[in-house]
C-alpha cells in the first residue's frame, strides 16, 4: 500500500456518507448561510467550492455577498437575524474580514449551535472537555484522515507545529482527547529538531513552505501537512515532500488535508441540523 494519503478519496467517501444521511431526512435539507464581504478572489473561489460541495451532499445554501464597507453593527445585526431564523442551521462568515470589523465580535455573535466553523469559545470550551459536537473543520479533517487510515493515536508522541486558534490549538486538544502525548510547538520553541525527532505523529500548520525536512524526522513517522503555500509558482505544504521516503504515512499538498476541510464543514452542517431538530447524533 502507498504511504501517500489520498485526502481527495477520503473526502469523497465522507461526502457520500453525508449525502446518504441527508437523503434519509425525508425531503428536509440542512441550510447553511454564508456571509462574504468584498471581492477577494481567493475567498470567492473558496465560497464557490463550498457551495458546490453543499449542492453535492444536498445542503441548501444562502450566500450573502456584502460590500466590504458594511459596518460592524450592520454585520452583527445580520448575524442576529440569521441566529433567530429557524430555517438556517449553520452560519459561516468568510475570513478574513476588513480591518474596521472586529473578527472576534463577529464570530462570538454566532449562535454556538449554528457555529459550523467551530470557532465559538463555547464550542472550543466543549472541545477542551472532550464533549464538542461542532469542531473546527481543518483539525477534524486531520483527525478523520488518521482514523480512516487506522492510525493508533493512543500513547503516541504527537507533535503539533503551529498554535493558531483555528488549527494548531484545536488539533492539539483533539489529539490529547485521543490519548496522545501532545507537544505544541511555535516560533518561541527551543530545539524544535529535538522534538521532531522524538515524534511518532507530526502535524505541521505554520505556513512556511517545505519547512520540515527529512533529517528532522524519524523513520516511520506519520506526517500531516496542513500548510498551503506557493513556492516557485507551485502549490506546496509546510513539509518537504522528500520526507515521504522516511514516513510511514504522509499527506500531499494538494490532495491531502485541503479537500477534508470543506467536507468536515458539510458534516458540521448536518450535525447542526440534527442538534436543532433533536435528532440523535451518532459517534462523531
Ligand atoms: P497562523 O495563524 O499564521 O499561525 C501560524 C502558526 O505557526 C503560529 O502559531 C506560529 O507561531 C507558528 N509558526 C510560524 N512559523 C514557525 C516556525 N518557523 N517554527 C515554528 N512555528 C512557527 O496560520 P494558520 O491559520 O494556523 O495556518 C497555517 C497554515 O495552514 C497556512 O499555510 C494556512 O494557509 C494553512 N491552512 C490550511 C487549511 C486547509 O484547509 N488545508 C486551513 C487553514 C489553514 P507563533 O504563534 O509563535 O507566531
mmCIF file of C-alpha atoms and ligand atoms in Angstrom:
data_model
loop_
_atom_site.group_PDB
_atom_site.id
_atom_site.type_symbol
_atom_site.label_atom_id
_atom_site.label_comp_id
_atom_site.label_asym_id
_atom_site.label_seq_id
_atom_site.Cartn_x
_atom_site.Cartn_y
_atom_site.Cartn_z
ATOM 1 C CA UNK A 1 0.000 0.000 0.000
ATOM 2 C CA UNK A 2 1.242 3.507 -0.817
ATOM 3 C CA UNK A 3 2.334 5.648 2.119
ATOM 4 C CA UNK A 4 0.771 8.716 0.454
ATOM 5 C CA UNK A 5 -2.605 9.588 1.936
ATOM 6 C CA UNK A 6 -5.343 10.291 -0.573
ATOM 7 C CA UNK A 7 -7.362 13.098 1.037
ATOM 8 C CA UNK A 8 -9.489 13.589 -2.067
ATOM 9 C CA UNK A 9 -10.633 9.975 -1.916
ATOM 10 C CA UNK A 10 -11.446 10.072 1.819
ATOM 11 C CA UNK A 11 -13.282 13.364 1.342
ATOM 12 C CA UNK A 12 -15.411 11.801 -1.421
ATOM 13 C CA UNK A 13 -16.259 8.788 0.766
ATOM 14 C CA UNK A 14 -17.344 11.058 3.646
ATOM 15 C CA UNK A 15 -19.332 13.361 1.349
ATOM 16 C CA UNK A 16 -21.189 10.301 0.034
ATOM 17 C CA UNK A 17 -21.936 9.238 3.612
ATOM 18 C CA UNK A 18 -23.293 12.724 4.397
ATOM 19 C CA UNK A 19 -25.358 12.750 1.186
ATOM 20 C CA UNK A 20 -26.923 9.412 2.153
ATOM 21 C CA UNK A 21 -27.648 10.652 5.667
ATOM 22 C CA UNK A 22 -29.336 13.789 4.268
ATOM 23 C CA UNK A 23 -31.420 11.675 1.858
ATOM 24 C CA UNK A 24 -32.772 9.945 4.968
ATOM 25 C CA UNK A 25 -34.139 13.258 6.318
ATOM 26 C CA UNK A 26 -37.309 12.707 4.258
ATOM 27 C CA UNK A 27 -37.006 15.642 1.916
ATOM 28 C CA UNK A 28 -35.731 18.076 4.557
ATOM 29 C CA UNK A 29 -32.410 19.769 3.897
ATOM 30 C CA UNK A 30 -29.969 21.473 6.266
ATOM 31 C CA UNK A 31 -29.397 25.115 5.351
ATOM 32 C CA UNK A 32 -26.050 26.939 5.513
ATOM 33 C CA UNK A 33 -25.877 30.739 5.418
ATOM 34 C CA UNK A 34 -22.562 32.034 4.098
ATOM 35 C CA UNK A 35 -21.545 35.671 4.514
ATOM 36 C CA UNK A 36 -18.798 37.045 2.308
ATOM 37 C CA UNK A 37 -17.547 40.621 2.302
ATOM 38 C CA UNK A 38 -15.773 42.333 -0.573
ATOM 39 C CA UNK A 39 -14.220 40.946 -3.734
ATOM 40 C CA UNK A 40 -11.217 38.943 -2.579
ATOM 41 C CA UNK A 41 -10.646 36.341 -5.331
ATOM 42 C CA UNK A 42 -9.397 33.574 -3.031
ATOM 43 C CA UNK A 43 -12.403 33.952 -0.705
ATOM 44 C CA UNK A 44 -14.811 33.868 -3.664
ATOM 45 C CA UNK A 45 -13.195 30.684 -5.036
ATOM 46 C CA UNK A 46 -13.397 29.110 -1.588
ATOM 47 C CA UNK A 47 -17.069 30.070 -1.132
ATOM 48 C CA UNK A 48 -17.832 28.768 -4.607
ATOM 49 C CA UNK A 49 -16.227 25.420 -3.724
ATOM 50 C CA UNK A 50 -18.259 25.292 -0.507
ATOM 51 C CA UNK A 51 -21.457 25.920 -2.442
ATOM 52 C CA UNK A 52 -20.605 23.150 -4.922
ATOM 53 C CA UNK A 53 -19.947 20.708 -2.075
ATOM 54 C CA UNK A 54 -23.259 21.747 -0.449
ATOM 55 C CA UNK A 55 -25.111 21.078 -3.724
ATOM 56 C CA UNK A 56 -23.476 17.671 -3.971
ATOM 57 C CA UNK A 57 -24.481 16.480 -0.492
ATOM 58 C CA UNK A 58 -27.903 18.149 -0.501
ATOM 59 C CA UNK A 59 -27.329 21.145 1.782
ATOM 60 C CA UNK A 60 -29.197 24.323 0.868
ATOM 61 C CA UNK A 61 -27.050 27.467 0.804
ATOM 62 C CA UNK A 62 -27.939 31.146 1.175
ATOM 63 C CA UNK A 63 -24.933 33.260 0.282
ATOM 64 C CA UNK A 64 -24.825 36.921 1.331
ATOM 65 C CA UNK A 65 -22.404 38.878 -0.872
ATOM 66 C CA UNK A 66 -21.883 42.136 1.028
ATOM 67 C CA UNK A 67 -19.927 45.266 0.301
ATOM 68 C CA UNK A 68 -16.778 45.445 2.428
ATOM 69 C CA UNK A 69 -17.778 48.924 3.569
ATOM 70 C CA UNK A 70 -20.565 47.401 5.714
ATOM 71 C CA UNK A 71 -20.296 48.467 9.356
ATOM 72 C CA UNK A 72 -19.695 46.071 12.226
ATOM 73 C CA UNK A 73 -23.109 46.972 13.663
ATOM 74 C CA UNK A 74 -24.853 46.088 10.384
ATOM 75 C CA UNK A 75 -22.991 42.788 10.134
ATOM 76 C CA UNK A 76 -23.828 41.946 13.759
ATOM 77 C CA UNK A 77 -27.481 42.628 13.096
ATOM 78 C CA UNK A 78 -27.476 40.299 10.042
ATOM 79 C CA UNK A 79 -25.961 37.573 12.220
ATOM 80 C CA UNK A 80 -28.634 38.200 14.849
ATOM 81 C CA UNK A 81 -31.316 37.763 12.161
ATOM 82 C CA UNK A 82 -29.753 34.514 10.985
ATOM 83 C CA UNK A 83 -29.431 33.309 14.584
ATOM 84 C CA UNK A 84 -33.192 33.823 15.014
ATOM 85 C CA UNK A 85 -34.140 32.300 11.649
ATOM 86 C CA UNK A 86 -35.132 28.692 12.381
ATOM 87 C CA UNK A 87 -34.749 27.750 8.697
ATOM 88 C CA UNK A 88 -31.000 28.454 8.921
ATOM 89 C CA UNK A 89 -28.952 25.701 10.584
ATOM 90 C CA UNK A 90 -25.393 26.887 10.041
ATOM 91 C CA UNK A 91 -23.761 30.320 9.759
ATOM 92 C CA UNK A 92 -20.359 30.841 8.226
ATOM 93 C CA UNK A 93 -18.575 34.168 7.940
ATOM 94 C CA UNK A 94 -15.788 34.007 5.374
ATOM 95 C CA UNK A 95 -12.484 35.266 6.827
ATOM 96 C CA UNK A 96 -10.510 37.475 6.685
ATOM 97 C CA UNK A 97 -12.761 40.444 7.443
ATOM 98 C CA UNK A 98 -11.915 44.071 6.595
ATOM 99 C CA UNK A 99 -9.786 45.861 9.213
ATOM 100 C CA UNK A 100 -12.627 48.063 10.533
ATOM 101 C CA UNK A 101 -14.530 44.972 11.719
ATOM 102 C CA UNK A 102 -13.503 43.129 14.869
ATOM 103 C CA UNK A 103 -13.341 39.468 13.880
ATOM 104 C CA UNK A 104 -13.893 38.199 17.432
ATOM 105 C CA UNK A 105 -17.051 40.305 17.894
ATOM 106 C CA UNK A 106 -18.483 38.758 14.727
ATOM 107 C CA UNK A 107 -17.509 35.139 15.359
ATOM 108 C CA UNK A 108 -18.622 35.272 19.004
ATOM 109 C CA UNK A 109 -22.039 36.615 17.959
ATOM 110 C CA UNK A 110 -22.904 33.447 16.028
ATOM 111 C CA UNK A 111 -25.241 31.147 17.931
ATOM 112 C CA UNK A 112 -22.898 28.311 19.095
ATOM 113 C CA UNK A 113 -25.461 25.764 17.866
ATOM 114 C CA UNK A 114 -25.082 27.235 14.348
ATOM 115 C CA UNK A 115 -21.315 27.670 14.580
ATOM 116 C CA UNK A 116 -20.354 25.254 11.776
ATOM 117 C CA UNK A 117 -16.754 26.535 11.732
ATOM 118 C CA UNK A 118 -16.375 25.511 15.391
ATOM 119 C CA UNK A 119 -14.642 28.817 16.247
ATOM 120 C CA UNK A 120 -17.013 29.994 19.023
ATOM 121 C CA UNK A 121 -15.456 29.918 22.528
ATOM 122 C CA UNK A 122 -18.406 27.807 23.708
ATOM 123 C CA UNK A 123 -17.501 25.083 21.208
ATOM 124 C CA UNK A 124 -13.772 25.452 21.894
ATOM 125 C CA UNK A 125 -14.579 25.041 25.605
ATOM 126 C CA UNK A 126 -16.554 21.881 24.871
ATOM 127 C CA UNK A 127 -13.623 20.583 22.829
ATOM 128 C CA UNK A 128 -11.283 21.148 25.751
ATOM 129 C CA UNK A 129 -13.558 18.974 27.915
ATOM 130 C CA UNK A 130 -13.831 16.359 25.152
ATOM 131 C CA UNK A 131 -17.560 16.962 24.693
ATOM 132 C CA UNK A 132 -17.738 19.000 21.494
ATOM 133 C CA UNK A 133 -20.160 18.265 18.688
ATOM 134 C CA UNK A 134 -19.211 21.174 16.388
ATOM 135 C CA UNK A 135 -15.440 21.063 15.983
ATOM 136 C CA UNK A 136 -13.318 23.238 13.743
ATOM 137 C CA UNK A 137 -13.111 21.809 10.265
ATOM 138 C CA UNK A 138 -9.421 21.557 9.318
ATOM 139 C CA UNK A 139 -8.375 19.895 12.619
ATOM 140 C CA UNK A 140 -11.361 17.493 12.367
ATOM 141 C CA UNK A 141 -10.264 16.731 8.819
ATOM 142 C CA UNK A 142 -6.772 15.790 10.076
ATOM 143 C CA UNK A 143 -8.268 13.542 12.764
ATOM 144 C CA UNK A 144 -10.600 11.907 10.263
ATOM 145 C CA UNK A 145 -7.624 11.131 7.992
ATOM 146 C CA UNK A 146 -5.825 9.429 10.901
ATOM 147 C CA UNK A 147 -8.981 7.497 11.767
ATOM 148 C CA UNK A 148 -9.670 6.351 8.201
ATOM 149 C CA UNK A 149 -6.055 5.167 7.842
ATOM 150 C CA UNK A 150 -6.398 3.216 11.126
ATOM 151 C CA UNK A 151 -3.614 5.144 12.852
ATOM 152 C CA UNK A 152 -3.354 4.216 16.520
ATOM 153 C CA UNK A 153 -3.113 7.551 18.386
ATOM 154 C CA UNK A 154 -3.298 6.355 21.988
ATOM 155 C CA UNK A 155 0.047 6.636 23.760
ATOM 156 C CA UNK A 156 1.831 8.086 20.734
ATOM 157 C CA UNK A 157 4.097 11.144 20.876
ATOM 158 C CA UNK A 158 2.268 13.706 18.773
ATOM 159 C CA UNK A 159 3.888 16.992 17.837
ATOM 160 C CA UNK A 160 1.808 19.873 16.507
ATOM 161 C CA UNK A 161 3.858 22.687 14.968
ATOM 162 C CA UNK A 162 1.737 25.873 14.981
ATOM 163 C CA UNK A 163 -0.606 27.142 17.701
ATOM 164 C CA UNK A 164 -3.239 29.180 15.850
ATOM 165 C CA UNK A 165 -6.760 29.248 17.275
ATOM 166 C CA UNK A 166 -8.180 27.687 14.118
ATOM 167 C CA UNK A 167 -5.700 24.853 13.527
ATOM 168 C CA UNK A 168 -2.806 24.282 15.959
ATOM 169 C CA UNK A 169 -4.629 24.607 19.299
ATOM 170 C CA UNK A 170 -7.773 22.624 18.397
ATOM 171 C CA UNK A 171 -5.800 19.794 16.762
ATOM 172 C CA UNK A 172 -3.614 19.610 19.893
ATOM 173 C CA UNK A 173 -6.756 19.212 22.017
ATOM 174 C CA UNK A 174 -8.208 16.609 19.660
ATOM 175 C CA UNK A 175 -5.023 14.522 19.813
ATOM 176 C CA UNK A 176 -4.969 14.832 23.606
ATOM 177 C CA UNK A 177 -8.612 13.729 23.715
ATOM 178 C CA UNK A 178 -7.489 10.613 21.808
ATOM 179 C CA UNK A 179 -4.823 9.865 24.450
ATOM 180 C CA UNK A 180 -1.731 11.011 22.564
ATOM 181 C CA UNK A 181 1.077 12.682 24.484
ATOM 182 C CA UNK A 182 0.953 16.067 22.802
ATOM 183 C CA UNK A 183 3.553 18.781 22.372
ATOM 184 C CA UNK A 184 2.593 22.049 20.692
ATOM 185 C CA UNK A 185 5.476 23.970 19.133
ATOM 186 C CA UNK A 186 5.619 27.558 17.872
ATOM 187 C CA UNK A 187 8.121 30.271 16.985
ATOM 188 C CA UNK A 188 9.449 30.512 20.554
ATOM 189 C CA UNK A 189 10.034 26.760 20.877
ATOM 190 C CA UNK A 190 13.656 25.873 21.632
ATOM 191 C CA UNK A 191 15.348 22.983 19.830
ATOM 192 C CA UNK A 192 12.416 22.038 17.612
ATOM 193 C CA UNK A 193 14.563 19.437 15.891
ATOM 194 C CA UNK A 194 14.899 17.502 19.151
ATOM 195 C CA UNK A 195 11.086 17.365 19.346
ATOM 196 C CA UNK A 196 10.522 16.440 15.702
ATOM 197 C CA UNK A 197 12.966 13.520 16.028
ATOM 198 C CA UNK A 198 11.009 12.090 19.024
ATOM 199 C CA UNK A 199 7.578 12.376 17.429
ATOM 200 C CA UNK A 200 5.524 9.450 16.112
ATOM 201 C CA UNK A 201 2.954 11.793 14.563
ATOM 202 C CA UNK A 202 3.730 15.332 13.362
ATOM 203 C CA UNK A 203 1.115 17.831 12.247
ATOM 204 C CA UNK A 204 2.556 20.975 10.679
ATOM 205 C CA UNK A 205 0.386 24.098 10.369
ATOM 206 C CA UNK A 206 2.674 27.111 10.107
ATOM 207 C CA UNK A 207 2.500 28.459 6.554
ATOM 208 C CA UNK A 208 6.234 28.122 5.794
ATOM 209 C CA UNK A 209 6.912 26.303 2.523
ATOM 210 C CA UNK A 210 8.785 22.966 2.838
ATOM 211 C CA UNK A 211 9.784 23.715 6.448
ATOM 212 C CA UNK A 212 10.015 20.182 7.847
ATOM 213 C CA UNK A 213 12.990 18.363 6.294
ATOM 214 C CA UNK A 214 13.794 14.631 6.182
ATOM 215 C CA UNK A 215 16.784 14.923 8.566
ATOM 216 C CA UNK A 216 14.376 16.296 11.233
ATOM 217 C CA UNK A 217 12.100 13.233 11.424
ATOM 218 C CA UNK A 218 12.473 9.623 12.439
ATOM 219 C CA UNK A 219 11.908 6.608 10.224
ATOM 220 C CA UNK A 220 8.213 5.511 10.146
ATOM 221 C CA UNK A 221 6.798 8.853 11.316
ATOM 222 C CA UNK A 222 3.252 9.859 10.327
ATOM 223 C CA UNK A 223 3.176 13.310 8.739
ATOM 224 C CA UNK A 224 0.122 15.517 8.274
ATOM 225 C CA UNK A 225 0.671 18.721 6.325
ATOM 226 C CA UNK A 226 -1.882 21.495 6.830
ATOM 227 C CA UNK A 227 0.151 24.237 5.146
ATOM 228 C CA UNK A 228 -0.822 25.773 1.846
ATOM 229 C CA UNK A 229 1.962 27.810 0.261
ATOM 230 C CA UNK A 230 3.148 28.861 -3.145
ATOM 231 C CA UNK A 231 6.785 28.139 -3.923
ATOM 232 C CA UNK A 232 8.295 28.724 -7.384
ATOM 233 C CA UNK A 233 4.758 29.213 -8.669
ATOM 234 C CA UNK A 234 3.639 25.800 -7.396
ATOM 235 C CA UNK A 235 1.382 24.853 -4.516
ATOM 236 C CA UNK A 236 3.226 23.144 -1.664
ATOM 237 C CA UNK A 237 2.831 22.386 2.007
ATOM 238 C CA UNK A 238 4.881 23.019 5.158
ATOM 239 C CA UNK A 239 6.530 19.602 4.841
ATOM 240 C CA UNK A 240 9.276 18.950 2.328
ATOM 241 C CA UNK A 241 7.716 16.083 0.387
ATOM 242 C CA UNK A 242 11.016 14.186 0.256
ATOM 243 C CA UNK A 243 10.112 13.273 3.888
ATOM 244 C CA UNK A 244 7.879 10.670 2.182
ATOM 245 C CA UNK A 245 10.989 8.462 1.932
ATOM 246 C CA UNK A 246 11.042 8.138 5.734
ATOM 247 C CA UNK A 247 7.357 8.481 6.640
ATOM 248 C CA UNK A 248 5.022 5.518 7.029
ATOM 249 C CA UNK A 249 2.181 7.865 6.033
ATOM 250 C CA UNK A 250 2.205 11.389 4.635
ATOM 251 C CA UNK A 251 -0.391 13.812 3.254
ATOM 252 C CA UNK A 252 0.480 15.524 -0.035
ATOM 253 C CA UNK A 253 -0.289 19.160 -0.869
ATOM 254 C CA UNK A 254 -2.548 19.477 -2.772
ATOM 255 C CA UNK A 255 -4.810 16.463 -2.267
ATOM 256 C CA UNK A 256 -4.253 15.800 1.443
ATOM 257 C CA UNK A 257 -5.827 17.872 4.227
ATOM 258 C CA UNK A 258 -7.261 20.521 1.858
ATOM 259 C CA UNK A 259 -10.215 18.511 0.490
ATOM 260 C CA UNK A 260 -11.106 17.420 4.044
ATOM 261 C CA UNK A 261 -11.797 20.941 5.327
ATOM 262 C CA UNK A 262 -14.899 21.594 3.212
ATOM 263 C CA UNK A 263 -16.059 18.019 3.789
ATOM 264 C CA UNK A 264 -15.947 18.494 7.559
ATOM 265 C CA UNK A 265 -17.896 21.730 7.114
ATOM 266 C CA UNK A 266 -20.612 19.680 5.380
ATOM 267 C CA UNK A 267 -20.527 17.256 8.295
ATOM 268 C CA UNK A 268 -20.895 20.122 10.782
ATOM 269 C CA UNK A 269 -23.924 21.485 8.878
ATOM 270 C CA UNK A 270 -25.598 18.112 9.171
ATOM 271 C CA UNK A 271 -24.687 17.847 12.875
ATOM 272 C CA UNK A 272 -26.041 21.381 13.500
ATOM 273 C CA UNK A 273 -29.286 20.449 11.721
ATOM 274 C CA UNK A 274 -29.615 17.316 13.841
ATOM 275 C CA UNK A 275 -28.912 19.149 17.109
ATOM 276 C CA UNK A 276 -31.522 21.807 16.268
ATOM 277 C CA UNK A 277 -34.085 19.147 15.332
ATOM 278 C CA UNK A 278 -33.417 16.843 18.294
ATOM 279 C CA UNK A 279 -32.142 14.071 16.057
ATOM 280 C CA UNK A 280 -29.706 11.708 17.672
ATOM 281 C CA UNK A 281 -26.088 12.241 16.606
ATOM 282 C CA UNK A 282 -24.193 9.004 16.398
ATOM 283 C CA UNK A 283 -20.464 8.756 17.028
ATOM 284 C CA UNK A 284 -18.773 11.847 15.610
HETATM 285 P P1 LIG B 1 -1.259 31.286 11.515
HETATM 286 O O1 LIG B 1 -2.462 31.792 12.212
HETATM 287 O O2 LIG B 1 -0.372 32.221 10.766
HETATM 288 O O3 LIG B 1 -0.365 30.524 12.624
HETATM 289 C C1 LIG B 1 0.883 30.024 12.295
HETATM 290 C C2 LIG B 1 1.458 29.329 13.487
HETATM 291 O O4 LIG B 1 2.696 28.748 13.100
HETATM 292 C C3 LIG B 1 1.769 30.265 14.663
HETATM 293 O O5 LIG B 1 1.384 29.636 15.865
HETATM 294 C C4 LIG B 1 3.294 30.451 14.599
HETATM 295 O O6 LIG B 1 3.871 30.574 15.868
HETATM 296 C C5 LIG B 1 3.719 29.122 14.003
HETATM 297 N N1 LIG B 1 4.973 29.241 13.240
HETATM 298 C C6 LIG B 1 5.205 30.034 12.170
HETATM 299 N N2 LIG B 1 6.473 29.862 11.742
HETATM 300 C C7 LIG B 1 7.031 28.938 12.560
HETATM 301 C C8 LIG B 1 8.304 28.338 12.639
HETATM 302 N N3 LIG B 1 9.285 28.659 11.790
HETATM 303 N N4 LIG B 1 8.535 27.416 13.609
HETATM 304 C C9 LIG B 1 7.560 27.086 14.483
HETATM 305 N N5 LIG B 1 6.323 27.627 14.463
HETATM 306 C C10 LIG B 1 6.070 28.529 13.517
HETATM 307 O O7 LIG B 1 -1.592 30.129 10.485
HETATM 308 P P2 LIG B 1 -2.855 29.101 10.391
HETATM 309 O O8 LIG B 1 -4.091 29.841 10.102
HETATM 310 O O9 LIG B 1 -2.820 28.136 11.526
HETATM 311 O O10 LIG B 1 -2.422 28.323 9.068
HETATM 312 C C11 LIG B 1 -1.215 27.611 8.971
HETATM 313 C C12 LIG B 1 -1.083 27.074 7.547
HETATM 314 O O11 LIG B 1 -2.162 26.200 7.295
HETATM 315 C C13 LIG B 1 -1.157 28.148 6.446
HETATM 316 O O12 LIG B 1 -0.327 27.740 5.369
HETATM 317 C C14 LIG B 1 -2.607 28.096 6.001
HETATM 318 O O13 LIG B 1 -2.777 28.509 4.662
HETATM 319 C C15 LIG B 1 -2.883 26.622 6.147
HETATM 320 N N6 LIG B 1 -4.307 26.285 6.341
HETATM 321 C C16 LIG B 1 -4.796 25.289 5.568
HETATM 322 C C17 LIG B 1 -6.093 24.886 5.731
HETATM 323 C C18 LIG B 1 -6.603 23.750 4.888
HETATM 324 O O14 LIG B 1 -7.789 23.653 4.672
HETATM 325 N N7 LIG B 1 -5.731 22.852 4.425
HETATM 326 C C19 LIG B 1 -6.925 25.516 6.663
HETATM 327 C C20 LIG B 1 -6.385 26.518 7.490
HETATM 328 C C21 LIG B 1 -5.055 26.897 7.313
HETATM 329 P P3 LIG B 1 3.632 31.841 16.860
HETATM 330 O O15 LIG B 1 2.287 31.605 17.470
HETATM 331 O O16 LIG B 1 4.723 31.758 17.851
HETATM 332 O O17 LIG B 1 3.659 33.070 15.984
#
